[in-house]
Amino acid sequence: MSSERQKAGGSGTPDRRRRRVELRPSRIAARWGLEPSALPNQEEQERHASWLELFLDLVFVLALLAVQQRLPDATPAGGEILETAGLYVVVWWAWGGQAFYDTRFDPDDFTHRLAVLVCMIGAGSMAVGVEDAPNTLLLPIGYLVVRGTLLVLYLRVRSTGPVVRELTTVYLTGFGTGWLLWAASLAAPVHTRPVFWIVALAIELLTPWLGRRRLIRHPVHPLHLPERFGQFTIILLGVSLTDLLDAVPARPSASVALTAVVAFAIPASVWWVYSTFVSSGLSSPRLQAGVEYAAVHGLLGAAMVLFGWALGQIVRHVAADSPELPGILRLLVAVSLGTWILCGLALQRISLGRLPRQRVILAALAVALIVAVSVVGVEPMALLPPLALVLVGYAVVVARLIIRFAGERPAD
């Protein structure tokens, strides 16, 4: 694998914006078994996710599924929604940290594989601990394992070059401070643990933004990172479907079956737009440090988890012959779908550096229709068919626009 990367590194064109960082061997690198030449070349034209990365995704998705299951079948209170949102950010950010490391430094050797497997054990602990957090220590212990493994991996590559040293200083400082706060929370009373977690998470989330100028000097891979976030987003979309499928009884009535089929059109529309965006290659040229791209995907994933849960609740209400849907449920549907549309606009802005007027008009119209339908559609069948119609129409038109924008984009 190392020889292939070396060959690919020699094929870079002189006018390429990013230059390969000259990596120098060090005592630490030699002692830890890391050969600098084994690190991926950021100028490789093609680079895809490894099997180990995909395995890691599955473990984290189980944790996010556990987060979604924190929302009750009954109408959730505001506090329950906020707790679930906070736990989603914890799990998603733990995954994102590893994704950013892998897109820059994945040597895929024995030590790296062993470290990622340890990270998976931590992610598994988080998945188990999510249900009873903050009353259990499994969540913070799992997070400490995940983030601690990442810190060790950054220490491992720190001596491979001056730019790498600058980049790892950003992560080691910010993530290391957060790690210490998570460790301190283990000794804190149950009711104060979330305070430690919130402060630690805030520090970690701000770290790449505050160090953005340094991170840009070692940019993310323009193909690998979009693929990683794309794969994880599609898996999250599958998670959003689990609650919908679980809501359908073994022997559904005709009305329940019809409701489930109509509801499926909504995540299918989301998939249509997102898969078109990723396959178009629009995201590749302007990623730089990838900070904005990651932030939008974090919000996008939260919207998917939320509307997946909401669709399952609607099917349950139909199965229970409920005459009308709770207002909070209709609000969550509108918020989650509206957030998805706004995230699409943000990704378009990152990709093109501008927002085409057609996209803005379509997004404003779609959000207005979603809000109107959510207000008027008190009954389940008065809500879902119009929503599905709006989303399908939006997906068809926007997908065509994305393809057009990709074709009009000047070659780099």
Protein backbone atom coordinates (compact mmCIF):
# COMPACT_ATOMS: atom_id res chain seq x y z
CA MET A 1 0.00 0.00 0.00
CA SER A 2 2.89 2.35 0.78
CA SER A 3 4.46 1.78 -2.65
CA GLU A 4 1.18 2.63 -4.40
CA ARG A 5 0.91 5.89 -2.49
CA GLN A 6 4.52 6.75 -3.36
CA LYS A 7 3.81 6.17 -7.06
CA ALA A 8 0.68 8.27 -6.88
CA GLY A 9 2.64 11.05 -5.17
CA GLY A 10 4.94 11.38 -8.18
CA SER A 11 2.08 12.08 -10.57
CA GLY A 12 1.10 15.46 -9.15
CA THR A 13 0.93 18.36 -11.64
CA PRO A 14 3.18 21.46 -11.13
CA ASP A 15 0.25 23.89 -11.01
CA ARG A 16 -1.59 22.06 -8.25
CA ARG A 17 -2.52 24.39 -5.41
CA ARG A 18 -1.57 22.03 -2.64
CA ARG A 19 2.04 20.89 -2.37
CA ARG A 20 3.05 17.64 -0.76
CA VAL A 21 4.51 18.20 2.70
CA GLU A 22 8.07 16.90 2.95
CA LEU A 23 8.01 14.32 5.72
CA ARG A 24 11.10 13.72 7.79
CA PRO A 25 11.70 10.59 9.85
CA SER A 26 12.19 11.03 13.59
CA ARG A 27 13.10 8.96 16.60
CA ILE A 28 9.51 8.93 17.83
CA ALA A 29 8.20 7.89 14.40
CA ALA A 30 10.76 5.12 14.16
CA ARG A 31 10.07 3.90 17.69
CA TRP A 32 6.30 3.77 17.09
CA GLY A 33 6.77 1.97 13.82
CA LEU A 34 5.54 4.82 11.58
CA GLU A 35 7.27 5.29 8.25
CA PRO A 36 6.57 8.83 6.95
CA SER A 37 6.32 7.52 3.40
CA ALA A 38 3.37 5.37 4.53
CA LEU A 39 1.19 8.44 5.07
CA PRO A 40 -1.30 9.13 2.28
CA ASN A 41 -0.40 11.66 -0.39
CA GLN A 42 -2.88 14.54 -0.34
CA GLU A 43 -2.36 15.01 -4.07
CA GLU A 44 -3.61 11.55 -5.04
CA GLN A 45 -6.32 11.84 -7.67
CA GLU A 46 -8.25 8.89 -6.25
CA ARG A 47 -8.52 7.85 -2.62
CA HIS A 48 -11.39 5.93 -1.10
CA ALA A 49 -12.47 4.90 2.38
CA SER A 50 -10.80 1.80 3.75
CA TRP A 51 -12.63 -1.24 5.08
CA LEU A 52 -11.51 -0.25 8.57
CA GLU A 53 -13.15 3.16 8.21
CA LEU A 54 -16.42 1.57 7.12
CA PHE A 55 -16.26 -0.80 10.09
CA LEU A 56 -15.77 2.20 12.37
CA ASP A 57 -18.85 3.88 10.86
CA LEU A 58 -21.07 0.95 11.75
CA VAL A 59 -20.10 1.07 15.43
CA PHE A 60 -20.77 4.80 15.66
CA VAL A 61 -24.08 4.43 13.85
CA LEU A 62 -25.16 1.99 16.56
CA ALA A 63 -24.41 4.73 19.09
CA LEU A 64 -26.49 7.23 17.10
CA LEU A 65 -29.32 4.71 16.88
CA ALA A 66 -29.23 4.53 20.68
CA VAL A 67 -29.42 8.33 20.76
CA GLN A 68 -32.52 8.31 18.56
CA GLN A 69 -34.15 5.76 20.84
CA ARG A 70 -33.87 8.19 23.75
CA LEU A 71 -36.83 10.04 22.29
CA PRO A 72 -40.00 8.53 23.79
CA ASP A 73 -42.95 7.16 21.84
CA ALA A 74 -45.12 9.67 23.65
CA THR A 75 -44.87 13.39 22.91
CA PRO A 76 -41.36 14.46 24.03
CA ALA A 77 -40.82 17.37 26.40
CA GLY A 78 -38.46 20.20 25.56
CA GLY A 79 -35.84 18.90 27.98
CA GLU A 80 -35.87 15.44 26.38
CA ILE A 81 -35.35 16.98 22.94
CA LEU A 82 -32.40 19.05 24.17
CA GLU A 83 -30.81 16.05 25.93
CA THR A 84 -31.12 13.97 22.78
CA ALA A 85 -29.64 16.77 20.66
CA GLY A 86 -26.69 17.09 23.04
CA LEU A 87 -25.97 13.37 23.01
CA TYR A 88 -26.17 13.37 19.21
CA VAL A 89 -23.48 16.08 19.07
CA VAL A 90 -21.24 14.08 21.43
CA VAL A 91 -21.43 10.90 19.33
CA TRP A 92 -21.23 12.64 15.97
CA TRP A 93 -18.26 14.76 17.01
CA ALA A 94 -16.42 11.71 18.32
CA TRP A 95 -16.79 10.14 14.87
CA GLY A 96 -15.88 13.36 13.06
CA GLY A 97 -12.57 13.70 14.88
CA GLN A 98 -11.44 10.30 13.64
CA ALA A 99 -12.67 11.04 10.11
CA PHE A 100 -10.53 14.18 9.90
CA TYR A 101 -7.47 12.31 11.15
CA ASP A 102 -7.94 9.51 8.63
CA THR A 103 -8.35 11.86 5.67
CA ARG A 104 -4.92 13.36 6.39
CA PHE A 105 -2.80 10.70 8.08
CA ASP A 106 -4.19 7.17 7.73
CA PRO A 107 -1.07 4.95 7.32
CA ASP A 108 -3.19 1.77 7.57
CA ASP A 109 -0.42 -0.12 9.39
CA PHE A 110 -0.64 -2.45 12.39
CA THR A 111 -0.43 0.28 15.03
CA HIS A 112 -3.08 2.40 13.34
CA ARG A 113 -5.46 -0.53 12.96
CA LEU A 114 -5.02 -1.51 16.59
CA ALA A 115 -5.69 2.07 17.71
CA VAL A 116 -8.90 2.27 15.64
CA LEU A 117 -10.11 -1.03 17.07
CA VAL A 118 -9.59 0.39 20.57
CA CYS A 119 -11.54 3.45 19.42
CA MET A 120 -14.39 1.14 18.40
CA ILE A 121 -14.50 -0.32 21.91
CA GLY A 122 -14.93 3.20 23.22
CA ALA A 123 -17.69 3.86 20.70
CA GLY A 124 -19.42 0.68 21.82
CA SER A 125 -19.26 1.88 25.42
CA MET A 126 -20.84 5.14 24.32
CA ALA A 127 -23.63 3.26 22.52
CA VAL A 128 -24.45 1.33 25.68
CA GLY A 129 -24.12 4.36 27.96
CA VAL A 130 -26.28 6.75 25.92
CA GLU A 131 -29.54 5.30 27.24
CA ASP A 132 -28.82 6.03 30.92
CA ALA A 133 -26.57 9.10 30.59
CA PRO A 134 -25.70 10.97 32.78
CA ASN A 135 -26.49 8.34 35.42
CA THR A 136 -23.88 5.95 34.05
CA LEU A 137 -20.13 6.39 33.52
CA LEU A 138 -20.13 4.30 30.34
CA LEU A 139 -20.69 7.32 28.11
CA PRO A 140 -17.83 9.49 29.43
CA ILE A 141 -15.48 6.51 29.71
CA GLY A 142 -16.26 5.56 26.10
CA TYR A 143 -15.68 9.13 24.94
CA LEU A 144 -12.38 9.28 26.82
CA VAL A 145 -11.24 6.11 25.04
CA VAL A 146 -12.31 7.42 21.62
CA ARG A 147 -10.76 10.85 22.03
CA GLY A 148 -7.71 9.55 23.91
CA THR A 149 -6.95 7.18 21.04
CA LEU A 150 -7.16 10.09 18.61
CA LEU A 151 -4.76 12.18 20.71
CA VAL A 152 -2.24 9.34 20.71
CA LEU A 153 -2.54 9.05 16.93
CA TYR A 154 -1.86 12.78 16.53
CA LEU A 155 1.19 12.43 18.79
CA ARG A 156 2.36 9.63 16.55
CA VAL A 157 2.43 11.77 13.38
CA ARG A 158 3.55 14.98 15.11
CA SER A 159 7.23 14.60 14.22
CA THR A 160 6.75 13.83 10.55
CA GLY A 161 7.00 17.44 9.38
CA PRO A 162 6.81 21.12 10.42
CA VAL A 163 3.34 21.72 8.97
CA VAL A 164 2.08 18.54 10.60
CA ARG A 165 3.54 19.70 13.90
CA GLU A 166 1.63 22.97 13.59
CA LEU A 167 -1.61 21.17 12.77
CA THR A 168 -1.30 18.65 15.59
CA THR A 169 -0.65 21.47 18.05
CA VAL A 170 -4.15 22.80 17.30
CA TYR A 171 -5.84 19.47 17.92
CA LEU A 172 -3.72 18.39 20.86
CA THR A 173 -4.33 21.68 22.65
CA GLY A 174 -8.09 21.91 22.09
CA PHE A 175 -8.99 18.23 22.22
CA GLY A 176 -6.55 17.63 25.07
CA THR A 177 -8.24 20.33 27.17
CA GLY A 178 -11.62 18.80 26.43
CA TRP A 179 -10.31 15.34 27.33
CA LEU A 180 -9.20 16.58 30.75
CA LEU A 181 -12.66 18.01 31.43
CA TRP A 182 -14.31 14.74 30.41
CA ALA A 183 -11.94 12.93 32.77
CA ALA A 184 -12.80 15.35 35.58
CA SER A 185 -16.51 14.63 35.06
CA LEU A 186 -15.96 11.05 36.24
CA ALA A 187 -15.45 12.33 39.78
CA ALA A 188 -18.29 14.89 39.63
CA PRO A 189 -21.78 14.34 41.09
CA VAL A 190 -24.33 13.01 38.61
CA HIS A 191 -26.25 16.28 38.31
CA THR A 192 -23.10 18.28 37.44
CA ARG A 193 -21.59 15.87 34.89
CA PRO A 194 -23.46 17.43 31.95
CA VAL A 195 -21.92 20.80 32.82
CA PHE A 196 -18.41 19.36 32.37
CA TRP A 197 -19.49 17.68 29.14
CA ILE A 198 -21.01 20.86 27.69
CA VAL A 199 -17.92 22.97 28.46
CA ALA A 200 -15.57 20.29 27.11
CA LEU A 201 -17.63 19.86 23.96
CA ALA A 202 -17.78 23.61 23.38
CA ILE A 203 -13.98 23.82 23.58
CA GLU A 204 -13.56 20.94 21.15
CA LEU A 205 -16.11 22.31 18.68
CA LEU A 206 -14.39 25.71 18.68
CA THR A 207 -10.91 24.21 18.24
CA PRO A 208 -10.95 23.76 14.42
CA TRP A 209 -12.56 27.18 13.95
CA LEU A 210 -9.96 28.96 16.08
CA GLY A 211 -7.11 27.05 14.42
CA ARG A 212 -8.56 27.21 10.93
CA ARG A 213 -5.67 29.17 9.41
CA ARG A 214 -3.19 26.56 10.53
CA LEU A 215 -5.39 23.67 9.44
CA ILE A 216 -5.73 25.09 5.92
CA ARG A 217 -1.98 24.68 5.45
CA HIS A 218 -2.54 20.93 5.59
CA PRO A 219 -5.89 20.67 3.73
CA VAL A 220 -8.14 17.66 3.81
CA HIS A 221 -8.26 15.30 0.86
CA PRO A 222 -10.76 16.75 -1.67
CA LEU A 223 -12.20 13.35 -2.57
CA HIS A 224 -11.72 11.25 0.54
CA LEU A 225 -13.43 13.57 3.06
CA PRO A 226 -16.62 14.11 1.00
CA GLU A 227 -16.80 10.36 0.51
CA ARG A 228 -16.44 9.75 4.26
CA PHE A 229 -19.13 12.26 5.20
CA GLY A 230 -21.29 11.04 2.34
CA GLN A 231 -21.10 7.42 3.45
CA PHE A 232 -21.85 8.33 7.05
CA THR A 233 -24.77 10.54 6.01
CA ILE A 234 -26.33 7.78 3.94
CA ILE A 235 -25.92 5.36 6.84
CA LEU A 236 -27.59 7.95 9.09
CA LEU A 237 -30.43 8.12 6.60
CA GLY A 238 -30.79 4.38 7.05
CA VAL A 239 -30.91 4.92 10.82
CA SER A 240 -33.74 7.39 10.30
CA LEU A 241 -35.69 4.65 8.56
CA THR A 242 -35.39 2.19 11.44
CA ASP A 243 -37.95 4.01 13.57
CA LEU A 244 -40.31 4.19 10.61
CA LEU A 245 -40.01 0.44 10.02
CA ASP A 246 -40.31 -0.37 13.73
CA ALA A 247 -43.56 1.57 13.85
CA VAL A 248 -45.21 -0.74 11.30
CA PRO A 249 -46.85 -3.72 13.08
CA ALA A 250 -46.41 -7.30 11.89
CA ARG A 251 -49.88 -7.28 10.31
CA PRO A 252 -50.50 -3.67 9.33
CA SER A 253 -53.87 -2.40 8.25
CA ALA A 254 -54.28 -0.84 4.83
CA SER A 255 -54.16 2.67 6.28
CA VAL A 256 -50.93 1.96 8.20
CA ALA A 257 -49.28 0.36 5.17
CA LEU A 258 -50.28 3.29 2.98
CA THR A 259 -48.99 5.77 5.56
CA ALA A 260 -45.63 4.00 5.74
CA VAL A 261 -45.28 3.98 1.95
CA VAL A 262 -46.11 7.68 1.69
CA ALA A 263 -43.73 8.47 4.58
CA PHE A 264 -40.92 6.60 2.81
CA ALA A 265 -41.10 9.11 -0.04
CA ILE A 266 -39.65 11.76 2.28
CA PRO A 267 -36.29 10.09 3.14
CA ALA A 268 -36.15 8.84 -0.46
CA SER A 269 -36.32 12.48 -1.62
CA VAL A 270 -33.55 13.40 0.82
CA TRP A 271 -31.41 10.58 -0.56
CA TRP A 272 -32.10 11.71 -4.14
CA VAL A 273 -30.84 15.24 -3.56
CA TYR A 274 -27.86 14.32 -1.39
CA SER A 275 -26.60 11.48 -3.57
CA THR A 276 -26.81 13.76 -6.61
CA PHE A 277 -24.80 16.43 -4.81
CA VAL A 278 -22.04 14.05 -3.70
CA SER A 279 -21.75 12.25 -7.04
CA SER A 280 -21.60 15.56 -8.93
CA GLY A 281 -18.25 16.38 -7.34
CA LEU A 282 -19.29 19.92 -6.46
CA SER A 283 -17.88 19.68 -2.95
CA SER A 284 -14.30 18.80 -3.94
CA PRO A 285 -12.54 22.04 -4.99
CA ARG A 286 -13.31 24.33 -2.03
CA LEU A 287 -12.98 22.14 1.06
CA GLN A 288 -9.68 23.55 2.44
CA ALA A 289 -9.75 22.62 6.15
CA GLY A 290 -13.25 21.12 5.82
CA VAL A 291 -14.53 22.91 8.94
CA GLU A 292 -17.64 24.43 7.37
CA TYR A 293 -18.38 21.25 5.45
CA ALA A 294 -18.29 19.21 8.65
CA ALA A 295 -20.47 21.66 10.59
CA VAL A 296 -23.20 21.57 7.95
CA HIS A 297 -23.12 17.77 7.87
CA GLY A 298 -23.47 17.61 11.63
CA LEU A 299 -26.67 19.65 11.43
CA LEU A 300 -27.83 17.67 8.41
CA GLY A 301 -27.41 14.38 10.26
CA ALA A 302 -29.37 15.69 13.23
CA ALA A 303 -32.24 16.66 10.91
CA MET A 304 -32.26 13.16 9.42
CA VAL A 305 -32.38 11.47 12.81
CA LEU A 306 -35.19 13.79 13.92
CA PHE A 307 -37.46 13.45 10.90
CA GLY A 308 -36.92 9.68 10.90
CA TRP A 309 -38.21 9.53 14.47
CA ALA A 310 -41.09 11.89 13.63
CA LEU A 311 -42.21 9.79 10.66
CA GLY A 312 -42.26 6.71 12.87
CA GLN A 313 -44.43 8.56 15.38
CA ILE A 314 -46.91 9.51 12.66
CA VAL A 315 -47.24 5.87 11.63
CA ARG A 316 -47.82 4.92 15.28
CA HIS A 317 -50.59 7.49 15.55
CA VAL A 318 -52.27 6.05 12.46
CA ALA A 319 -51.97 2.53 13.89
CA ALA A 320 -53.58 3.78 17.13
CA ASP A 321 -56.41 5.49 15.18
CA SER A 322 -55.50 8.87 16.65
CA PRO A 323 -57.80 11.56 15.24
CA GLU A 324 -55.07 14.21 15.15
CA LEU A 325 -51.32 14.67 15.54
CA PRO A 326 -49.80 16.56 18.49
CA GLY A 327 -48.66 20.06 17.69
CA ILE A 328 -45.12 19.38 18.91
CA LEU A 329 -44.82 16.46 16.49
CA ARG A 330 -45.91 18.56 13.53
CA LEU A 331 -43.48 21.26 14.64
CA LEU A 332 -40.59 18.80 14.76
CA VAL A 333 -41.44 17.57 11.27
CA ALA A 334 -41.38 21.12 9.93
CA VAL A 335 -38.15 22.01 11.78
CA SER A 336 -36.28 18.88 10.68
CA LEU A 337 -37.27 19.13 7.01
CA GLY A 338 -36.68 22.86 6.94
CA THR A 339 -33.24 22.31 8.47
CA TRP A 340 -32.44 19.75 5.79
CA ILE A 341 -33.31 22.25 3.04
CA LEU A 342 -31.22 25.00 4.64
CA CYS A 343 -28.28 22.59 4.99
CA GLY A 344 -28.57 21.90 1.27
CA LEU A 345 -28.28 25.63 0.60
CA ALA A 346 -25.22 25.82 2.86
CA LEU A 347 -23.52 22.95 1.03
CA GLN A 348 -24.28 24.68 -2.26
CA ARG A 349 -22.71 27.87 -0.94
CA ILE A 350 -19.58 26.04 0.18
CA SER A 351 -19.28 24.26 -3.17
CA LEU A 352 -19.80 27.20 -5.53
CA GLY A 353 -18.82 30.11 -3.32
CA ARG A 354 -22.21 31.62 -4.05
CA LEU A 355 -25.91 30.83 -3.88
CA PRO A 356 -27.68 30.67 -7.24
CA ARG A 357 -30.96 32.55 -7.14
CA GLN A 358 -32.91 29.52 -8.37
CA ARG A 359 -31.83 27.50 -5.35
CA VAL A 360 -32.76 30.25 -2.92
CA ILE A 361 -36.21 30.72 -4.45
CA LEU A 362 -36.90 26.98 -4.50
CA ALA A 363 -35.72 26.56 -0.90
CA ALA A 364 -37.87 29.48 0.32
CA LEU A 365 -40.91 28.11 -1.49
CA ALA A 366 -40.36 24.58 -0.16
CA VAL A 367 -39.89 25.76 3.44
CA ALA A 368 -43.02 27.92 3.21
CA LEU A 369 -45.06 24.98 1.91
CA ILE A 370 -43.70 22.65 4.60
CA VAL A 371 -44.62 25.12 7.34
CA ALA A 372 -48.09 25.67 5.86
CA VAL A 373 -48.80 21.94 5.55
CA SER A 374 -47.55 21.32 9.10
CA VAL A 375 -49.89 23.97 10.47
CA VAL A 376 -52.96 22.89 8.52
CA GLY A 377 -52.38 19.12 8.45
CA VAL A 378 -53.75 18.16 11.83
CA GLU A 379 -54.75 14.66 10.73
CA PRO A 380 -52.01 12.22 9.67
CA MET A 381 -53.29 11.75 6.12
CA ALA A 382 -53.77 15.50 5.77
CA LEU A 383 -50.10 15.99 6.64
CA LEU A 384 -48.06 13.23 5.00
CA PRO A 385 -49.30 13.17 1.35
CA PRO A 386 -48.87 16.94 0.84
CA LEU A 387 -45.46 16.84 2.54
CA ALA A 388 -44.33 13.93 0.40
CA LEU A 389 -45.54 15.74 -2.72
CA VAL A 390 -43.59 18.88 -1.78
CA LEU A 391 -40.42 16.92 -1.01
CA VAL A 392 -40.55 14.78 -4.15
CA GLY A 393 -41.11 17.83 -6.36
CA TYR A 394 -38.30 19.70 -4.60
CA ALA A 395 -35.92 16.75 -4.98
CA VAL A 396 -36.55 16.35 -8.71
CA VAL A 397 -36.03 20.05 -9.50
CA VAL A 398 -33.03 20.57 -7.20
CA ALA A 399 -31.26 17.42 -8.43
CA ARG A 400 -31.51 18.73 -12.00
CA LEU A 401 -30.11 22.09 -10.89
CA ILE A 402 -27.18 20.44 -9.10
CA ILE A 403 -26.28 18.52 -12.26
CA ARG A 404 -26.47 21.74 -14.25
CA PHE A 405 -24.30 23.66 -11.80
CA ALA A 406 -21.72 20.88 -11.87
CA GLY A 407 -21.61 21.02 -15.66
CA GLU A 408 -21.21 24.81 -15.68
CA ARG A 409 -18.42 24.84 -13.10
CA PRO A 410 -15.09 25.86 -14.67
CA ALA A 411 -12.40 23.18 -14.66
CA ASP A 412 -9.75 23.56 -11.93
